[in-house]
Coordinates of N, CA, C and O in Angstrom, one line a residue:
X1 N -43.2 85.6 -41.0 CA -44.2 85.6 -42.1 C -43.5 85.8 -43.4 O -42.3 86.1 -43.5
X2 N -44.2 85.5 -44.6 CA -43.2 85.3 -45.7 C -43.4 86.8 -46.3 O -44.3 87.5 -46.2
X3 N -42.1 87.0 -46.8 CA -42.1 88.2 -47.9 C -43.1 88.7 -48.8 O -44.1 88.1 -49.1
X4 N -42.8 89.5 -49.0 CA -44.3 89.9 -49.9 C -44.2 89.7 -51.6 O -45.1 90.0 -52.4
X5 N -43.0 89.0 -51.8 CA -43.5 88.3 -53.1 C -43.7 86.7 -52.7 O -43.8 85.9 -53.7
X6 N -43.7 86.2 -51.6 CA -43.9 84.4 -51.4 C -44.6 84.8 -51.0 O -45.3 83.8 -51.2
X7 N -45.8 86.0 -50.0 CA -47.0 86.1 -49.7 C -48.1 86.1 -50.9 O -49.1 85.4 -50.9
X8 N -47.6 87.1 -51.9 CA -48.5 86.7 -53.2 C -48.5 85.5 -53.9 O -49.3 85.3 -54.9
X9 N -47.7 84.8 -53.7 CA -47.3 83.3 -54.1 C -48.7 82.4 -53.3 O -49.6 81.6 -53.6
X10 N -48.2 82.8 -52.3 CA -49.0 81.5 -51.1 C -51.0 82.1 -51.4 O -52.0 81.5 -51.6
X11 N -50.9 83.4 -51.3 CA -52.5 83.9 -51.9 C -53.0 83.5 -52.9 O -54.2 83.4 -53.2
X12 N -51.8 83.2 -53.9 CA -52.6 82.5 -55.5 C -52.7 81.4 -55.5 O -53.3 80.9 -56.4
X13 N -52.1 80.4 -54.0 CA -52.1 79.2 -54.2 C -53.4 78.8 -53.3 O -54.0 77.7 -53.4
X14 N -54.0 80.0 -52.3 CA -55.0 80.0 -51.3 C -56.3 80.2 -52.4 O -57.4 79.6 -52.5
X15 N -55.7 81.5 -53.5 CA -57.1 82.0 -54.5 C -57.5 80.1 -55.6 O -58.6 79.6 -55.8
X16 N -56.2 79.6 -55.8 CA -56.6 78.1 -56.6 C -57.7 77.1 -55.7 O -58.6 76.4 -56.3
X17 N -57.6 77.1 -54.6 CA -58.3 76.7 -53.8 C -59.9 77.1 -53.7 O -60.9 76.5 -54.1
X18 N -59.6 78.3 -53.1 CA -61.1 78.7 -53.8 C -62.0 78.9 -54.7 O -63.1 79.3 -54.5
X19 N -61.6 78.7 -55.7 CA -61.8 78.9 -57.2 C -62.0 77.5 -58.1 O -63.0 77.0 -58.7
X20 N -60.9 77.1 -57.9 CA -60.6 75.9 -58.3 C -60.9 74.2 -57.9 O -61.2 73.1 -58.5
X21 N -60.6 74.7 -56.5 CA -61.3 73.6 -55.4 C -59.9 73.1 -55.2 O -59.9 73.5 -54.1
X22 N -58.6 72.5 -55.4 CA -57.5 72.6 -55.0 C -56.2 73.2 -55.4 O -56.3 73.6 -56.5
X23 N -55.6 73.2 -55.0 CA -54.1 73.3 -54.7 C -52.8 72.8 -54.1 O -53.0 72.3 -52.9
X24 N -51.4 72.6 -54.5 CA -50.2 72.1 -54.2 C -49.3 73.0 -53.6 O -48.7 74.0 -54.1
X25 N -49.1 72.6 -52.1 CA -47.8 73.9 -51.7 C -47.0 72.7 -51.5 O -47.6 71.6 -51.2
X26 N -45.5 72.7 -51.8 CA -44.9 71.5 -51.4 C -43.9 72.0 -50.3 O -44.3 73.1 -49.9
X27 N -42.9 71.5 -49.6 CA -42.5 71.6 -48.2 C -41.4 72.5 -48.6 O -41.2 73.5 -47.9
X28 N -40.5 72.3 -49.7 CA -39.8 73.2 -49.9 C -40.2 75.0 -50.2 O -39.6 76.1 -50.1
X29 N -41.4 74.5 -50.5 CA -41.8 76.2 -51.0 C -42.4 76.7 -49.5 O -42.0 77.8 -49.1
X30 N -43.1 75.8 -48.8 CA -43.0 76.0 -47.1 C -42.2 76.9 -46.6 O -42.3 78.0 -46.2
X31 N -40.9 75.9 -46.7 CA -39.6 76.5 -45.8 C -39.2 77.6 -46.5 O -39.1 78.6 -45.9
X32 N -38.8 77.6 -47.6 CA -38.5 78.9 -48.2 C -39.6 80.7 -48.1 O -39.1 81.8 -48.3
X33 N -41.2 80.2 -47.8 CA -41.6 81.4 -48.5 C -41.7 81.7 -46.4 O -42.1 82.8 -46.2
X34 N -41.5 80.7 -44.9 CA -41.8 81.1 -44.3 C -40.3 81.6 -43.7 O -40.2 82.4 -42.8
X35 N -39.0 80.9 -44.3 CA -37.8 81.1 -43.6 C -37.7 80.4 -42.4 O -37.3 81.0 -41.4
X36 N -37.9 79.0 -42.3 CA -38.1 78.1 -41.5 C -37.8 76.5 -41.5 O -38.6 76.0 -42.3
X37 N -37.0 75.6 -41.0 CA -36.9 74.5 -41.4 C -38.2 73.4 -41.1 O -38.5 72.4 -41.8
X38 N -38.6 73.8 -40.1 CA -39.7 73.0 -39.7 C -41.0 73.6 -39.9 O -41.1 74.8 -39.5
X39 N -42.6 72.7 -40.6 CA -43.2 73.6 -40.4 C -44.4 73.5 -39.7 O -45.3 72.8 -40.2
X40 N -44.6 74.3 -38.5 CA -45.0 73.8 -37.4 C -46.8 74.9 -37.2 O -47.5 75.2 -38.1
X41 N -46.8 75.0 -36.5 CA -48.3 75.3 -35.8 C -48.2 76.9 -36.4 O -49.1 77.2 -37.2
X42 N -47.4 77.9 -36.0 CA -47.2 79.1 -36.9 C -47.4 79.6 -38.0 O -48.0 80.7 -38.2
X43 N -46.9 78.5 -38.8 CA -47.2 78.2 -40.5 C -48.7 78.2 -40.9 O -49.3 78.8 -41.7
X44 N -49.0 77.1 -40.0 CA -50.3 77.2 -40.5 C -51.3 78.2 -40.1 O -52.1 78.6 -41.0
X45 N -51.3 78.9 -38.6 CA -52.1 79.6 -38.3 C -51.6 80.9 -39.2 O -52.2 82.0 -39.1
X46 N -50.4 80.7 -40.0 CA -50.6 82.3 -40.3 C -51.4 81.9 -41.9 O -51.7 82.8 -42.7
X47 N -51.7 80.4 -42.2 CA -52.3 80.0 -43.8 C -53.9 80.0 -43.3 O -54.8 80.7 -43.8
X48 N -54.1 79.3 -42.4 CA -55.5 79.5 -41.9 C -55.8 81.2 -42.2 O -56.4 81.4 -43.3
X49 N -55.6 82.0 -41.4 CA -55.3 83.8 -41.4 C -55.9 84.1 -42.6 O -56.9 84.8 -42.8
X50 N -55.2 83.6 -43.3 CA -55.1 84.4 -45.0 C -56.3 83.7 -45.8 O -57.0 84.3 -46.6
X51 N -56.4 82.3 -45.5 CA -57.6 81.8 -46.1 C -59.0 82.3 -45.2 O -60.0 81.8 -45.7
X52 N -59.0 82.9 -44.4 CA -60.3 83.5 -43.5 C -60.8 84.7 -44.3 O -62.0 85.1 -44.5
X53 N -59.5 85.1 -44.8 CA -59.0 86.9 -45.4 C -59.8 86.5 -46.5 O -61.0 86.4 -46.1
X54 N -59.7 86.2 -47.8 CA -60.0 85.5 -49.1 C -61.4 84.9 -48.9 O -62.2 85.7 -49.5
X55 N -61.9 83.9 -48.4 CA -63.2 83.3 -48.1 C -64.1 84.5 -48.2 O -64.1 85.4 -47.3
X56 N -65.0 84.6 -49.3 CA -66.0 85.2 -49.6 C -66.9 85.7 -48.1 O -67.1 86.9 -47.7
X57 N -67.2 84.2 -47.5 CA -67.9 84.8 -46.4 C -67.2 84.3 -45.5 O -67.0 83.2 -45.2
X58 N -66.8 85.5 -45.0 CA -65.4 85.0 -43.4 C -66.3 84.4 -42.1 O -66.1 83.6 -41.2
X59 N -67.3 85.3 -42.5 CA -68.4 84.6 -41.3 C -69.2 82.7 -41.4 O -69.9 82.0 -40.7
X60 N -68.8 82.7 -42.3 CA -69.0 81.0 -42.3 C -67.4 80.7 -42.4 O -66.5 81.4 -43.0
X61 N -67.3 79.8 -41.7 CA -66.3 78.8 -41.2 C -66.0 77.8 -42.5 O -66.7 76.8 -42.7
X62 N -65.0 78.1 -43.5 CA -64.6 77.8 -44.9 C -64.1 76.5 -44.9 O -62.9 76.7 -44.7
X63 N -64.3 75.1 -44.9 CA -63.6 74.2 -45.1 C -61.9 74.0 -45.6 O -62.0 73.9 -46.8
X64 N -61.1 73.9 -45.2 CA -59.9 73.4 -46.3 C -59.3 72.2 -45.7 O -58.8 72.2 -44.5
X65 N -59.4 71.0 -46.5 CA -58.9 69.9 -46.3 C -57.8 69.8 -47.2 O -57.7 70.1 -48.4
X66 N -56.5 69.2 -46.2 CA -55.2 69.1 -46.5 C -54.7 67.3 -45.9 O -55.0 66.5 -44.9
X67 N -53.7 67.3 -47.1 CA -52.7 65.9 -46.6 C -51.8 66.3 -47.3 O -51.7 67.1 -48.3
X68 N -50.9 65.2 -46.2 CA -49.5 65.4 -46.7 C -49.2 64.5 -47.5 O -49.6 63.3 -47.3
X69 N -48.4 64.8 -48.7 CA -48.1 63.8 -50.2 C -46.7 63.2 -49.9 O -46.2 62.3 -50.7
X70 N -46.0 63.6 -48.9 CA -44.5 63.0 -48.8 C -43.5 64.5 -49.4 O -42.2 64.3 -49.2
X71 N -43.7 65.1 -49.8 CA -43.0 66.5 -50.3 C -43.7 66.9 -50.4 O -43.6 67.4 -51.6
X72 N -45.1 67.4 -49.7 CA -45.8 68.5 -49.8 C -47.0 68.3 -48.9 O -47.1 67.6 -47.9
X73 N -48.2 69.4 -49.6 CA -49.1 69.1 -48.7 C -50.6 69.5 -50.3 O -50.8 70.5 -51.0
X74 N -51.0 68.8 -50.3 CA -52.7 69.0 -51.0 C -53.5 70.0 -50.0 O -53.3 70.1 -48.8
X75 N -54.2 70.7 -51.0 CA -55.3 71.6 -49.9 C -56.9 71.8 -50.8 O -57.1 72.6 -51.7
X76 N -57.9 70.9 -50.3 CA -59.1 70.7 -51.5 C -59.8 71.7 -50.6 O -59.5 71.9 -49.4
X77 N -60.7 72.3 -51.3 CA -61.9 72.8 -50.8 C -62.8 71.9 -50.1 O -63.8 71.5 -50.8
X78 N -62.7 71.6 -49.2 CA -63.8 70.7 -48.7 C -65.2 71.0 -48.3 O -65.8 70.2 -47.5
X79 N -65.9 72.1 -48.7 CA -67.1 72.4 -48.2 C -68.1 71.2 -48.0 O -68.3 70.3 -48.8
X80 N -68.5 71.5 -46.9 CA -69.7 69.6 -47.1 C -69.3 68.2 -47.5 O -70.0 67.3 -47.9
X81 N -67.2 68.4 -47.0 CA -67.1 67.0 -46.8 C -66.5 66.8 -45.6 O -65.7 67.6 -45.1
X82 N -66.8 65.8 -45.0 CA -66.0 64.9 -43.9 C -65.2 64.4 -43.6 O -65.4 63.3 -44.2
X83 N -64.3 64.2 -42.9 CA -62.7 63.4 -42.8 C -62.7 62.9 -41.5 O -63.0 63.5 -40.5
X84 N -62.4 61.5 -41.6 CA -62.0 61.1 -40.6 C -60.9 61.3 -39.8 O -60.7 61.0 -38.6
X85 N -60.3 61.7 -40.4 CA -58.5 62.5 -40.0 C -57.8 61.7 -40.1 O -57.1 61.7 -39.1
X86 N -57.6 60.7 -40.9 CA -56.3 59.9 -41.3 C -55.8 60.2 -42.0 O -54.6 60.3 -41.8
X87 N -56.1 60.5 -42.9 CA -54.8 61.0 -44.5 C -55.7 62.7 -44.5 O -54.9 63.6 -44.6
X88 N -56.9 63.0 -44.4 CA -56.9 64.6 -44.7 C -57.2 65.2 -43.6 O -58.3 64.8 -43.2
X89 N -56.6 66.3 -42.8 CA -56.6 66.9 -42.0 C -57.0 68.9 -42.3 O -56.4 69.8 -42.8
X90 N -58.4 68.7 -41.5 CA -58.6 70.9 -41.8 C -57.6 71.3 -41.4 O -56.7 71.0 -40.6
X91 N -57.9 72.1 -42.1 CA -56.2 73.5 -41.9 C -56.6 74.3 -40.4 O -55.9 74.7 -39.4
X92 N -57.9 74.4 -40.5 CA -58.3 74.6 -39.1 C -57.4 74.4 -37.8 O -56.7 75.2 -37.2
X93 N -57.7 72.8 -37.4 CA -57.0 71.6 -36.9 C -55.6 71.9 -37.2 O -55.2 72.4 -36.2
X94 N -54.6 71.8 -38.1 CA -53.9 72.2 -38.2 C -53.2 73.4 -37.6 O -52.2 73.4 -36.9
X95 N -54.3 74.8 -38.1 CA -53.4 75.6 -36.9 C -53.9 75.5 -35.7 O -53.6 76.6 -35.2
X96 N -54.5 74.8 -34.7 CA -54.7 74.7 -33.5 C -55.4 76.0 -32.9 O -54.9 76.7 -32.0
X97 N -56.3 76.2 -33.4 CA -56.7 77.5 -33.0 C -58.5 77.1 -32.2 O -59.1 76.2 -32.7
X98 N -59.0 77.5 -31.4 CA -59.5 77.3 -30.1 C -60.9 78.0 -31.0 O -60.8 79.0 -31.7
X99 N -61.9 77.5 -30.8 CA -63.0 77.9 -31.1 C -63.3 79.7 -30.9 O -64.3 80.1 -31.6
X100 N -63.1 80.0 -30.6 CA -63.0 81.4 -30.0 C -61.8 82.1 -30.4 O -61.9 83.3 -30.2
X101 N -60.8 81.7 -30.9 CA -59.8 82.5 -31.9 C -60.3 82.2 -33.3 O -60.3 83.1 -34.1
X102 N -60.6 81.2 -33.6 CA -62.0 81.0 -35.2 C -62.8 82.1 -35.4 O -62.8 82.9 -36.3
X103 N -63.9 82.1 -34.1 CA -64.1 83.1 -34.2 C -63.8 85.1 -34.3 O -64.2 86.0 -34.9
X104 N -63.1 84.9 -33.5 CA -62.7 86.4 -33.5 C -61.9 86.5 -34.9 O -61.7 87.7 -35.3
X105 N -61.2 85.3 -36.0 CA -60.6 86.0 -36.8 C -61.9 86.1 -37.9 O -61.8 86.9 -38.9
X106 N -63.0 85.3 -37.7 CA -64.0 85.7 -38.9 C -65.0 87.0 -38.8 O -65.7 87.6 -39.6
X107 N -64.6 87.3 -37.5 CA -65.0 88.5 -37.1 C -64.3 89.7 -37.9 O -65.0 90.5 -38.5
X108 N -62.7 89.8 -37.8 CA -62.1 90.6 -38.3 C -61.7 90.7 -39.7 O -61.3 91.7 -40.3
X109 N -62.2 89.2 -40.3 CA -62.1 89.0 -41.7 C -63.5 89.8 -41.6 O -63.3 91.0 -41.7
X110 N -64.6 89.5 -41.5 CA -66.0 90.2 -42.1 C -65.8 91.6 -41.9 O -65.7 92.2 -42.9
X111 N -65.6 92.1 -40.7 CA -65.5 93.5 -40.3 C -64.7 94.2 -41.5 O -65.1 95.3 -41.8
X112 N -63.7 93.7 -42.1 CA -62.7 94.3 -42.9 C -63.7 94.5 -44.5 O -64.0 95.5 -45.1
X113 N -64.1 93.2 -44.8 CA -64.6 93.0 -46.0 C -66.1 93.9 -45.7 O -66.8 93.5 -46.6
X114 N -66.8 94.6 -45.1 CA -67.7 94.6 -44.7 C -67.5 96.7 -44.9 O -68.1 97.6 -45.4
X115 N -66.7 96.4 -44.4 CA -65.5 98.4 -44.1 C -65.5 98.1 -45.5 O -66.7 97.8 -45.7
X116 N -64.8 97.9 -46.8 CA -64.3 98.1 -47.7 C -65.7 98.9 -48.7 O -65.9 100.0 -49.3
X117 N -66.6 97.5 -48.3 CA -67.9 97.6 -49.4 C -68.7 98.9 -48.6 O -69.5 99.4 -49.5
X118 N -68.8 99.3 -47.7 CA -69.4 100.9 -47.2 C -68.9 101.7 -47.5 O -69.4 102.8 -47.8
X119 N -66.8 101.4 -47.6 CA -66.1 102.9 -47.8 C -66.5 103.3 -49.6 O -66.9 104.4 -50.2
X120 N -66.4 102.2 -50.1 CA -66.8 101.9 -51.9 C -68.0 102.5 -51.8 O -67.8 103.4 -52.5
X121 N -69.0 102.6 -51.4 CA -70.8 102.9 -51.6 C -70.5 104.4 -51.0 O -70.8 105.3 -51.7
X122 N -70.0 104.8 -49.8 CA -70.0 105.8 -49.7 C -69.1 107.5 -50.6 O -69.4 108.7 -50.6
X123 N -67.9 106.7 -51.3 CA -67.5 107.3 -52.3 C -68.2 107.1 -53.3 O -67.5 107.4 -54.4
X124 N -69.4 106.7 -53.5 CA -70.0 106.7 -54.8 C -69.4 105.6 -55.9 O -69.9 105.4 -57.0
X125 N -68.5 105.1 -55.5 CA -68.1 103.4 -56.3 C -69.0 102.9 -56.6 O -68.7 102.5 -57.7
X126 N -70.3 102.6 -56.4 CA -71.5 101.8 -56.2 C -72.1 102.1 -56.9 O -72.7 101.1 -57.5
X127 N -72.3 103.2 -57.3 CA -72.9 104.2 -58.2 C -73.0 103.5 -59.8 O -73.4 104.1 -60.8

């Protein structure tokens, strides 16, 4: 997994995404922020992960549509669009992850974001 300054790297490039609607990781910042020459099914399931983490509502299944540019990769917000999978592929799909690991991680993304906003209300944050 990448270090914890190429982790805040790859979060601001995940927060452009959602905010923004896209973002540019290119292959070298890849290999560098994962310590990896190749970047394979790992990579992505640990960018899927993080973008579950971030997504407002972990419990809805967040679109991110990605292609590869030849030195990199695009990643648009795709809520409510469709791909035939030739040039843009979900990050989803990308990490290969089984309907049932989708779920259990929007489970743990909600559960977490869900814990925060009770621990906040219950110390009177809310207030």
């Amino acid at each position: 997994m990448p270090s914890t300054r190429h982790t805040y790297e790859l979060l601001n490039r995940l927060e452009q995404v959602l905010h923004r609607g896209t973002a540019e990781i290119t292959d070298w910042e890849l290999r560098l922020w994962y310590g990896q020459e190749r970047i394979g099914v790992t990579v992505w399931r640990d960018i899927y992960e993080r973008w579950m983490e971030l997504h407002p509502d972990p419990a809805a299944e967040a679109s991110v549509l990605t292609a590869g540019t030849g030195h990199g990769y695009i990643f648009i917000r795709g809520d409510g669009l469709v791909t035939n999978k030739t040039h843009w592929v979900e990050l989803r799909d990308r990490a290969r992850l089984s309907a049932s690991d989708r779920a259990r991680l929007a489970e743990e993304a909600h559960a977490e974001l869900t814990g925060g906003i009770n621990a906040a209300l219950e110390s009177g944050a809310g207030m």
